[in-house]
Amino acid sequence: AQSVTQLGSHVSVSEGALVLLRCNYSSSVPPYLFWYVQYPNQGLQLLLKYTSAATLVKGINGFEAEFKKSETSFHLTKPSAHMSDAAEYFCAVSPPYSGSARQLTFGSGTQLTVLP
Amino acid sequence: KAGVTQTPRYLIKTRGQQVTLSCSPISGHRSVSWYQQTPGQGLQFLFEYFSETQRNKGNFPGRFSGRQFSNSRSEMNVSTLELGDSALYLCASSPGTGAYNEQFFGPGTRLTVL
C-alpha cells in the first residue's frame, strides 16, 4: 500500500522568499510522484511529475522538486514566492506500472499563504 | 483543446435522494477517473474507467457507481444520499492508462446534501 505525508497543513512565506513544501511517501517500490496545485473553486493543476527519469524535476511557474529515494521524499521548492502562488498544494503518488491498480493517492494538502 | 468539463458545477440535494454527475473528458482521452474531496478525508479515489470498462474502484460503498459511454463521457451516480456525501467531486481524464500519463482535472461538482 502506498501513502503520502505532507508535513505542515499551512505554510506562510513572505513574497520573494523561498517556498518549501514537504512530501514524504511510503511505497514498496519507488513510485511515480506528482505535485498538484488547487486554486479556490477550481480543480487540480499538475505542477510537475517524477516518473523515474531525472531526480530533479522542473515544473511550471518556477517550481521544482527533487526525488530522494534514501529519504523517501519529494519536496517542492520555488526560489521566490509570488502572491499568485497562494493556493493549496497536493503531493500524490501512483504505482510505477500500468494496470488495474493505477490510481493517485493524495496527501492531505498544504495551504500556502504568501504575505506581502 | 477544451479542458475537462463537469456538469453541473453546483448541486443541492436532500438525504435519501440520488444524484448523477457528468464528466466530459478532453477530446481523445479514453481514461476517466473520479475523486471525492472533503475537508475531513481529503482527496480519495472513487473509480477509473477506460473504454467503457471500470478498471479500478476505491473503497466506497456500493451506493457510488459510475459508467462510461462510447464517446468516453462518464457519469457517476450516488444513490440514497447521506449528509457525509457532501463534497467536491472531481473528474480527471487521461490519454491512456499508463501510470506516467498525466491526469487532467475538471473544475469539479460541488454537492451539498441537506
PDB file of C-alpha atoms in Angstrom:
ATOM      1  CA  ALA A   1       0.000   0.000   0.000  1.00  0.00           C
ATOM      2  CA  GLN A   2       1.150   3.498  -0.728  1.00  0.00           C
ATOM      3  CA  SER A   3       0.768   6.602   1.359  1.00  0.00           C
ATOM      4  CA  VAL A   4       1.827  10.221   1.233  1.00  0.00           C
ATOM      5  CA  THR A   5       2.561  12.537   4.126  1.00  0.00           C
ATOM      6  CA  GLN A   6       2.679  16.285   3.716  1.00  0.00           C
ATOM      7  CA  LEU A   7       4.289  17.972   6.676  1.00  0.00           C
ATOM      8  CA  GLY A   8       2.610  21.230   7.548  1.00  0.00           C
ATOM      9  CA  SER A   9      -1.005  21.808   6.650  1.00  0.00           C
ATOM     10  CA  HIS A  10      -0.348  25.548   6.489  1.00  0.00           C
ATOM     11  CA  VAL A  11       2.802  27.317   5.348  1.00  0.00           C
ATOM     12  CA  SER A  12       3.296  31.085   5.241  1.00  0.00           C
ATOM     13  CA  VAL A  13       6.118  32.815   3.405  1.00  0.00           C
ATOM     14  CA  SER A  14       6.847  36.399   2.512  1.00  0.00           C
ATOM     15  CA  GLU A  15       6.735  37.494  -1.094  1.00  0.00           C
ATOM     16  CA  GLY A  16      10.165  36.864  -2.616  1.00  0.00           C
ATOM     17  CA  ALA A  17      11.122  34.241  -0.046  1.00  0.00           C
ATOM     18  CA  LEU A  18      11.883  30.585  -0.686  1.00  0.00           C
ATOM     19  CA  VAL A  19       8.929  28.223  -0.836  1.00  0.00           C
ATOM     20  CA  LEU A  20       9.484  24.730   0.570  1.00  0.00           C
ATOM     21  CA  LEU A  21       6.603  22.283   0.779  1.00  0.00           C
ATOM     22  CA  ARG A  22       7.409  18.857   2.168  1.00  0.00           C
ATOM     23  CA  CYS A  23       6.237  15.480   0.913  1.00  0.00           C
ATOM     24  CA  ASN A  24       7.281  12.034   2.065  1.00  0.00           C
ATOM     25  CA  TYR A  25       5.990   8.816   0.577  1.00  0.00           C
ATOM     26  CA  SER A  26       5.728   5.249   1.662  1.00  0.00           C
ATOM     27  CA  SER A  27       5.808   2.610  -1.034  1.00  0.00           C
ATOM     28  CA  SER A  28       7.267  -0.854  -1.522  1.00  0.00           C
ATOM     29  CA  VAL A  29       8.769   0.260  -4.843  1.00  0.00           C
ATOM     30  CA  PRO A  30       9.781   3.766  -5.970  1.00  0.00           C
ATOM     31  CA  PRO A  31       6.517   5.205  -7.199  1.00  0.00           C
ATOM     32  CA  TYR A  32       5.632   7.910  -9.635  1.00  0.00           C
ATOM     33  CA  LEU A  33       5.185  11.206  -7.796  1.00  0.00           C
ATOM     34  CA  PHE A  34       3.196  14.295  -8.620  1.00  0.00           C
ATOM     35  CA  TRP A  35       2.609  17.763  -7.273  1.00  0.00           C
ATOM     36  CA  TYR A  36      -0.737  19.421  -7.971  1.00  0.00           C
ATOM     37  CA  VAL A  37      -1.987  22.918  -7.137  1.00  0.00           C
ATOM     38  CA  GLN A  38      -5.588  23.852  -6.435  1.00  0.00           C
ATOM     39  CA  TYR A  39      -6.873  27.409  -6.505  1.00  0.00           C
ATOM     40  CA  PRO A  40     -10.175  28.240  -4.793  1.00  0.00           C
ATOM     41  CA  ASN A  41     -13.209  26.799  -6.555  1.00  0.00           C
ATOM     42  CA  GLN A  42     -11.079  25.112  -9.173  1.00  0.00           C
ATOM     43  CA  GLY A  43      -9.843  21.640  -9.963  1.00  0.00           C
ATOM     44  CA  LEU A  44      -6.279  20.410  -9.674  1.00  0.00           C
ATOM     45  CA  GLN A  45      -3.496  21.517 -11.981  1.00  0.00           C
ATOM     46  CA  LEU A  46      -0.341  19.470 -12.412  1.00  0.00           C
ATOM     47  CA  LEU A  47       2.821  21.343 -11.434  1.00  0.00           C
ATOM     48  CA  LEU A  48       5.328  18.576 -12.079  1.00  0.00           C
ATOM     49  CA  LYS A  49       5.812  14.826 -12.027  1.00  0.00           C
ATOM     50  CA  TYR A  50       8.583  12.311 -11.347  1.00  0.00           C
ATOM     51  CA  THR A  51       8.499   9.174 -13.468  1.00  0.00           C
ATOM     52  CA  SER A  52      11.914   7.617 -12.755  1.00  0.00           C
ATOM     53  CA  ALA A  53      13.917   9.765 -15.146  1.00  0.00           C
ATOM     54  CA  ALA A  54      15.859  12.730 -13.756  1.00  0.00           C
ATOM     55  CA  THR A  55      15.629  13.063  -9.984  1.00  0.00           C
ATOM     56  CA  LEU A  56      15.419  16.865 -10.192  1.00  0.00           C
ATOM     57  CA  VAL A  57      12.189  17.746 -11.880  1.00  0.00           C
ATOM     58  CA  LYS A  58      11.304  21.197 -13.141  1.00  0.00           C
ATOM     59  CA  GLY A  59       7.687  22.181 -13.445  1.00  0.00           C
ATOM     60  CA  ILE A  60       5.534  25.114 -14.334  1.00  0.00           C
ATOM     61  CA  ASN A  61       5.531  28.534 -12.681  1.00  0.00           C
ATOM     62  CA  GLY A  62       9.130  28.173 -11.481  1.00  0.00           C
ATOM     63  CA  PHE A  63       8.529  25.186  -9.210  1.00  0.00           C
ATOM     64  CA  GLU A  64      10.828  22.209  -8.977  1.00  0.00           C
ATOM     65  CA  ALA A  65      11.121  19.091  -6.858  1.00  0.00           C
ATOM     66  CA  GLU A  66      13.842  16.597  -6.108  1.00  0.00           C
ATOM     67  CA  PHE A  67      13.230  12.889  -5.711  1.00  0.00           C
ATOM     68  CA  LYS A  68      15.392  11.471  -2.909  1.00  0.00           C
ATOM     69  CA  LYS A  69      14.978   7.735  -2.627  1.00  0.00           C
ATOM     70  CA  SER A  70      17.110   7.450   0.521  1.00  0.00           C
ATOM     71  CA  GLU A  71      14.850   9.931   2.297  1.00  0.00           C
ATOM     72  CA  THR A  72      11.625   8.811   0.526  1.00  0.00           C
ATOM     73  CA  SER A  73      10.969  12.473  -0.117  1.00  0.00           C
ATOM     74  CA  PHE A  74       9.772  14.652  -2.972  1.00  0.00           C
ATOM     75  CA  HIS A  75       9.795  18.198  -1.601  1.00  0.00           C
ATOM     76  CA  LEU A  76       8.508  21.082  -3.718  1.00  0.00           C
ATOM     77  CA  THR A  77      10.510  24.311  -3.915  1.00  0.00           C
ATOM     78  CA  LYS A  78      10.390  27.688  -5.568  1.00  0.00           C
ATOM     79  CA  PRO A  79      13.200  30.212  -5.105  1.00  0.00           C
ATOM     80  CA  SER A  80      10.994  33.288  -4.889  1.00  0.00           C
ATOM     81  CA  ALA A  81       7.343  33.308  -3.891  1.00  0.00           C
ATOM     82  CA  HIS A  82       4.767  35.408  -5.725  1.00  0.00           C
ATOM     83  CA  MET A  83       1.396  36.467  -4.414  1.00  0.00           C
ATOM     84  CA  SER A  84      -0.181  34.375  -7.165  1.00  0.00           C
ATOM     85  CA  ASP A  85       1.345  31.226  -5.627  1.00  0.00           C
ATOM     86  CA  ALA A  86      -1.132  31.332  -2.757  1.00  0.00           C
ATOM     87  CA  ALA A  87      -3.137  28.134  -3.125  1.00  0.00           C
ATOM     88  CA  GLU A  88      -3.392  24.595  -1.796  1.00  0.00           C
ATOM     89  CA  TYR A  89      -0.742  22.126  -2.897  1.00  0.00           C
ATOM     90  CA  PHE A  90      -1.114  18.374  -3.031  1.00  0.00           C
ATOM     91  CA  CYS A  91       1.521  15.699  -3.340  1.00  0.00           C
ATOM     92  CA  ALA A  92       0.330  12.452  -4.925  1.00  0.00           C
ATOM     93  CA  VAL A  93       1.770   9.017  -5.581  1.00  0.00           C
ATOM     94  CA  SER A  94       0.963   6.361  -8.153  1.00  0.00           C
ATOM     95  CA  PRO A  95       2.336   2.859  -8.605  1.00  0.00           C
ATOM     96  CA  PRO A  96       5.058   2.832 -11.289  1.00  0.00           C
ATOM     97  CA  TYR A  97       3.300   0.385 -13.547  1.00  0.00           C
ATOM     98  CA  SER A  98       0.288   0.298 -15.763  1.00  0.00           C
ATOM     99  CA  GLY A  99      -2.536  -1.870 -14.770  1.00  0.00           C
ATOM    100  CA  SER A 100      -5.689  -2.065 -12.789  1.00  0.00           C
ATOM    101  CA  ALA A 101      -4.098  -0.554  -9.698  1.00  0.00           C
ATOM    102  CA  ARG A 102      -3.360   2.798 -11.285  1.00  0.00           C
ATOM    103  CA  GLN A 103      -4.777   5.479  -9.066  1.00  0.00           C
ATOM    104  CA  LEU A 104      -3.498   8.591  -7.397  1.00  0.00           C
ATOM    105  CA  THR A 105      -3.117   8.585  -3.630  1.00  0.00           C
ATOM    106  CA  PHE A 106      -3.025  12.140  -2.358  1.00  0.00           C
ATOM    107  CA  GLY A 107      -1.504  13.755   0.660  1.00  0.00           C
ATOM    108  CA  SER A 108      -3.662  15.890   2.908  1.00  0.00           C
ATOM    109  CA  GLY A 109      -2.543  19.104   1.262  1.00  0.00           C
ATOM    110  CA  THR A 110      -0.597  22.206   2.284  1.00  0.00           C
ATOM    111  CA  GLN A 111      -2.218  25.623   2.185  1.00  0.00           C
ATOM    112  CA  LEU A 112       0.382  28.171   1.102  1.00  0.00           C
ATOM    113  CA  THR A 113      -0.091  31.783   2.148  1.00  0.00           C
ATOM    114  CA  VAL A 114       2.131  34.463   0.640  1.00  0.00           C
ATOM    115  CA  LEU A 115       2.497  37.593   2.745  1.00  0.00           C
ATOM    116  CA  PRO A 116       3.179  40.977   1.141  1.00  0.00           C
TER     117      PRO A 116
ATOM    118  CA  LYS B   1      -8.276  21.906 -26.848  1.00  0.00           C
ATOM    119  CA  ALA B   2     -11.126  22.248 -24.438  1.00  0.00           C
ATOM    120  CA  GLY B   3     -10.433  21.007 -20.939  1.00  0.00           C
ATOM    121  CA  VAL B   4     -12.368  18.565 -18.817  1.00  0.00           C
ATOM    122  CA  THR B   5     -15.895  19.767 -18.232  1.00  0.00           C
ATOM    123  CA  GLN B   6     -18.162  18.758 -15.400  1.00  0.00           C
ATOM    124  CA  THR B   7     -21.852  19.409 -15.032  1.00  0.00           C
ATOM    125  CA  PRO B   8     -23.489  20.660 -13.010  1.00  0.00           C
ATOM    126  CA  ARG B   9     -20.984  22.770 -11.090  1.00  0.00           C
ATOM    127  CA  TYR B  10     -23.186  23.015  -8.015  1.00  0.00           C
ATOM    128  CA  LEU B  11     -25.917  20.751  -6.736  1.00  0.00           C
ATOM    129  CA  ILE B  12     -28.088  20.701  -3.643  1.00  0.00           C
ATOM    130  CA  LYS B  13     -29.929  17.531  -2.695  1.00  0.00           C
ATOM    131  CA  THR B  14     -31.628  16.149   0.386  1.00  0.00           C
ATOM    132  CA  ARG B  15     -30.878  12.949   2.243  1.00  0.00           C
ATOM    133  CA  GLY B  16     -32.221   9.845   0.581  1.00  0.00           C
ATOM    134  CA  GLN B  17     -32.242  11.300  -2.913  1.00  0.00           C
ATOM    135  CA  GLN B  18     -29.975  10.167  -5.685  1.00  0.00           C
ATOM    136  CA  VAL B  19     -27.746  12.258  -7.912  1.00  0.00           C
ATOM    137  CA  THR B  20     -25.963  11.899 -11.258  1.00  0.00           C
ATOM    138  CA  LEU B  21     -22.860  13.874 -12.118  1.00  0.00           C
ATOM    139  CA  SER B  22     -21.453  14.180 -15.603  1.00  0.00           C
ATOM    140  CA  CYS B  23     -17.926  14.481 -16.945  1.00  0.00           C
ATOM    141  CA  SER B  24     -16.742  15.161 -20.480  1.00  0.00           C
ATOM    142  CA  PRO B  25     -13.057  14.351 -20.918  1.00  0.00           C
ATOM    143  CA  ILE B  26     -10.578  16.123 -23.125  1.00  0.00           C
ATOM    144  CA  SER B  27     -11.057  15.113 -26.734  1.00  0.00           C
ATOM    145  CA  GLY B  28      -9.109  11.934 -27.457  1.00  0.00           C
ATOM    146  CA  HIS B  29      -8.779  10.921 -23.821  1.00  0.00           C
ATOM    147  CA  ARG B  30     -10.198   7.500 -23.081  1.00  0.00           C
ATOM    148  CA  SER B  31      -9.488   7.193 -19.377  1.00  0.00           C
ATOM    149  CA  VAL B  32     -11.708   8.918 -16.846  1.00  0.00           C
ATOM    150  CA  SER B  33     -11.205   8.830 -13.087  1.00  0.00           C
ATOM    151  CA  TRP B  34     -13.368  10.205 -10.306  1.00  0.00           C
ATOM    152  CA  TYR B  35     -12.245  11.561  -6.947  1.00  0.00           C
ATOM    153  CA  GLN B  36     -14.094  12.819  -3.888  1.00  0.00           C
ATOM    154  CA  GLN B  37     -12.678  15.773  -1.972  1.00  0.00           C
ATOM    155  CA  THR B  38     -13.841  16.595   1.560  1.00  0.00           C
ATOM    156  CA  PRO B  39     -12.251  18.679   4.330  1.00  0.00           C
ATOM    157  CA  GLY B  40     -12.111  15.657   6.613  1.00  0.00           C
ATOM    158  CA  GLN B  41     -10.972  12.876   4.297  1.00  0.00           C
ATOM    159  CA  GLY B  42      -9.139  14.891   1.648  1.00  0.00           C
ATOM    160  CA  LEU B  43      -8.914  13.584  -1.892  1.00  0.00           C
ATOM    161  CA  GLN B  44      -9.998   9.991  -2.308  1.00  0.00           C
ATOM    162  CA  PHE B  45     -10.124   7.862  -5.434  1.00  0.00           C
ATOM    163  CA  LEU B  46     -13.558   6.608  -6.422  1.00  0.00           C
ATOM    164  CA  PHE B  47     -13.101   4.716  -9.683  1.00  0.00           C
ATOM    165  CA  GLU B  48     -11.482   4.725 -13.105  1.00  0.00           C
ATOM    166  CA  TYR B  49     -12.998   3.875 -16.460  1.00  0.00           C
ATOM    167  CA  PHE B  50     -11.290   3.076 -19.718  1.00  0.00           C
ATOM    168  CA  SER B  51     -13.070   2.086 -22.909  1.00  0.00           C
ATOM    169  CA  GLU B  52     -16.389   1.770 -21.085  1.00  0.00           C
ATOM    170  CA  THR B  53     -14.934  -0.657 -18.524  1.00  0.00           C
ATOM    171  CA  GLN B  54     -14.346   0.004 -14.865  1.00  0.00           C
ATOM    172  CA  ARG B  55     -10.673  -0.740 -14.278  1.00  0.00           C
ATOM    173  CA  ASN B  56     -10.330   0.103 -10.631  1.00  0.00           C
ATOM    174  CA  LYS B  57     -12.521   1.054  -7.720  1.00  0.00           C
ATOM    175  CA  GLY B  58     -11.719   2.803  -4.473  1.00  0.00           C
ATOM    176  CA  ASN B  59     -13.009   1.972  -1.038  1.00  0.00           C
ATOM    177  CA  PHE B  60     -16.504   3.420  -1.285  1.00  0.00           C
ATOM    178  CA  PRO B  61     -19.866   1.777  -0.652  1.00  0.00           C
ATOM    179  CA  GLY B  62     -21.954   0.381  -3.457  1.00  0.00           C
ATOM    180  CA  ARG B  63     -24.135   3.494  -3.402  1.00  0.00           C
ATOM    181  CA  PHE B  64     -21.424   5.052  -5.524  1.00  0.00           C
ATOM    182  CA  SER B  65     -21.427   3.849  -9.102  1.00  0.00           C
ATOM    183  CA  GLY B  66     -20.344   5.059 -12.471  1.00  0.00           C
ATOM    184  CA  ARG B  67     -20.282   4.330 -16.118  1.00  0.00           C
ATOM    185  CA  GLN B  68     -18.554   5.426 -19.280  1.00  0.00           C
ATOM    186  CA  PHE B  69     -20.070   5.818 -22.695  1.00  0.00           C
ATOM    187  CA  SER B  70     -18.608   5.016 -26.085  1.00  0.00           C
ATOM    188  CA  ASN B  71     -17.628   8.676 -26.565  1.00  0.00           C
ATOM    189  CA  SER B  72     -15.620   8.462 -23.294  1.00  0.00           C
ATOM    190  CA  ARG B  73     -18.016  10.724 -21.417  1.00  0.00           C
ATOM    191  CA  SER B  74     -18.616   9.452 -17.919  1.00  0.00           C
ATOM    192  CA  GLU B  75     -21.274   9.718 -15.281  1.00  0.00           C
ATOM    193  CA  MET B  76     -21.201   8.886 -11.625  1.00  0.00           C
ATOM    194  CA  ASN B  77     -24.261   8.179  -9.557  1.00  0.00           C
ATOM    195  CA  VAL B  78     -24.781   8.308  -5.827  1.00  0.00           C
ATOM    196  CA  SER B  79     -27.946   6.732  -4.506  1.00  0.00           C
ATOM    197  CA  THR B  80     -29.591   7.205  -1.123  1.00  0.00           C
ATOM    198  CA  LEU B  81     -27.596  10.307  -0.346  1.00  0.00           C
ATOM    199  CA  GLU B  82     -26.191  10.831   3.133  1.00  0.00           C
ATOM    200  CA  LEU B  83     -25.011  14.052   4.751  1.00  0.00           C
ATOM    201  CA  GLY B  84     -21.447  12.760   4.539  1.00  0.00           C
ATOM    202  CA  ASP B  85     -21.643  12.643   0.758  1.00  0.00           C
ATOM    203  CA  SER B  86     -21.387  16.426   0.669  1.00  0.00           C
ATOM    204  CA  ALA B  87     -18.144  17.010  -1.182  1.00  0.00           C
ATOM    205  CA  LEU B  88     -16.411  18.303  -4.261  1.00  0.00           C
ATOM    206  CA  TYR B  89     -16.423  15.558  -6.879  1.00  0.00           C
ATOM    207  CA  LEU B  90     -13.560  15.814  -9.326  1.00  0.00           C
ATOM    208  CA  CYS B  91     -13.259  14.112 -12.648  1.00  0.00           C
ATOM    209  CA  ALA B  92      -9.909  13.603 -14.361  1.00  0.00           C
ATOM    210  CA  SER B  93      -9.163  12.437 -17.860  1.00  0.00           C
ATOM    211  CA  SER B  94      -6.030  10.912 -19.283  1.00  0.00           C
ATOM    212  CA  PRO B  95      -4.969   9.802 -22.755  1.00  0.00           C
ATOM    213  CA  GLY B  96      -4.134   6.322 -21.521  1.00  0.00           C
ATOM    214  CA  THR B  97      -3.881   4.115 -18.511  1.00  0.00           C
ATOM    215  CA  GLY B  98      -0.135   4.231 -18.015  1.00  0.00           C
ATOM    216  CA  ALA B  99       0.960   5.460 -14.625  1.00  0.00           C
ATOM    217  CA  TYR B 100       3.113   8.083 -16.348  1.00  0.00           C
ATOM    218  CA  ASN B 101       0.082   9.589 -18.097  1.00  0.00           C
ATOM    219  CA  GLU B 102      -0.911  12.898 -16.615  1.00  0.00           C
ATOM    220  CA  GLN B 103      -4.433  13.182 -15.296  1.00  0.00           C
ATOM    221  CA  PHE B 104      -6.165  16.426 -16.237  1.00  0.00           C
ATOM    222  CA  PHE B 105      -8.753  17.539 -13.725  1.00  0.00           C
ATOM    223  CA  GLY B 106     -12.032  19.308 -14.262  1.00  0.00           C
ATOM    224  CA  PRO B 107     -13.332  22.105 -12.013  1.00  0.00           C
ATOM    225  CA  GLY B 108     -15.485  19.716 -10.028  1.00  0.00           C
ATOM    226  CA  THR B 109     -19.107  19.446  -8.998  1.00  0.00           C
ATOM    227  CA  ARG B 110     -19.855  20.671  -5.506  1.00  0.00           C
ATOM    228  CA  LEU B 111     -22.584  18.529  -3.995  1.00  0.00           C
ATOM    229  CA  THR B 112     -24.355  19.649  -0.863  1.00  0.00           C
ATOM    230  CA  VAL B 113     -26.643  17.187   0.899  1.00  0.00           C
ATOM    231  CA  LEU B 114     -29.155  18.702   3.323  1.00  0.00           C
TER     232      LEU B 114
END
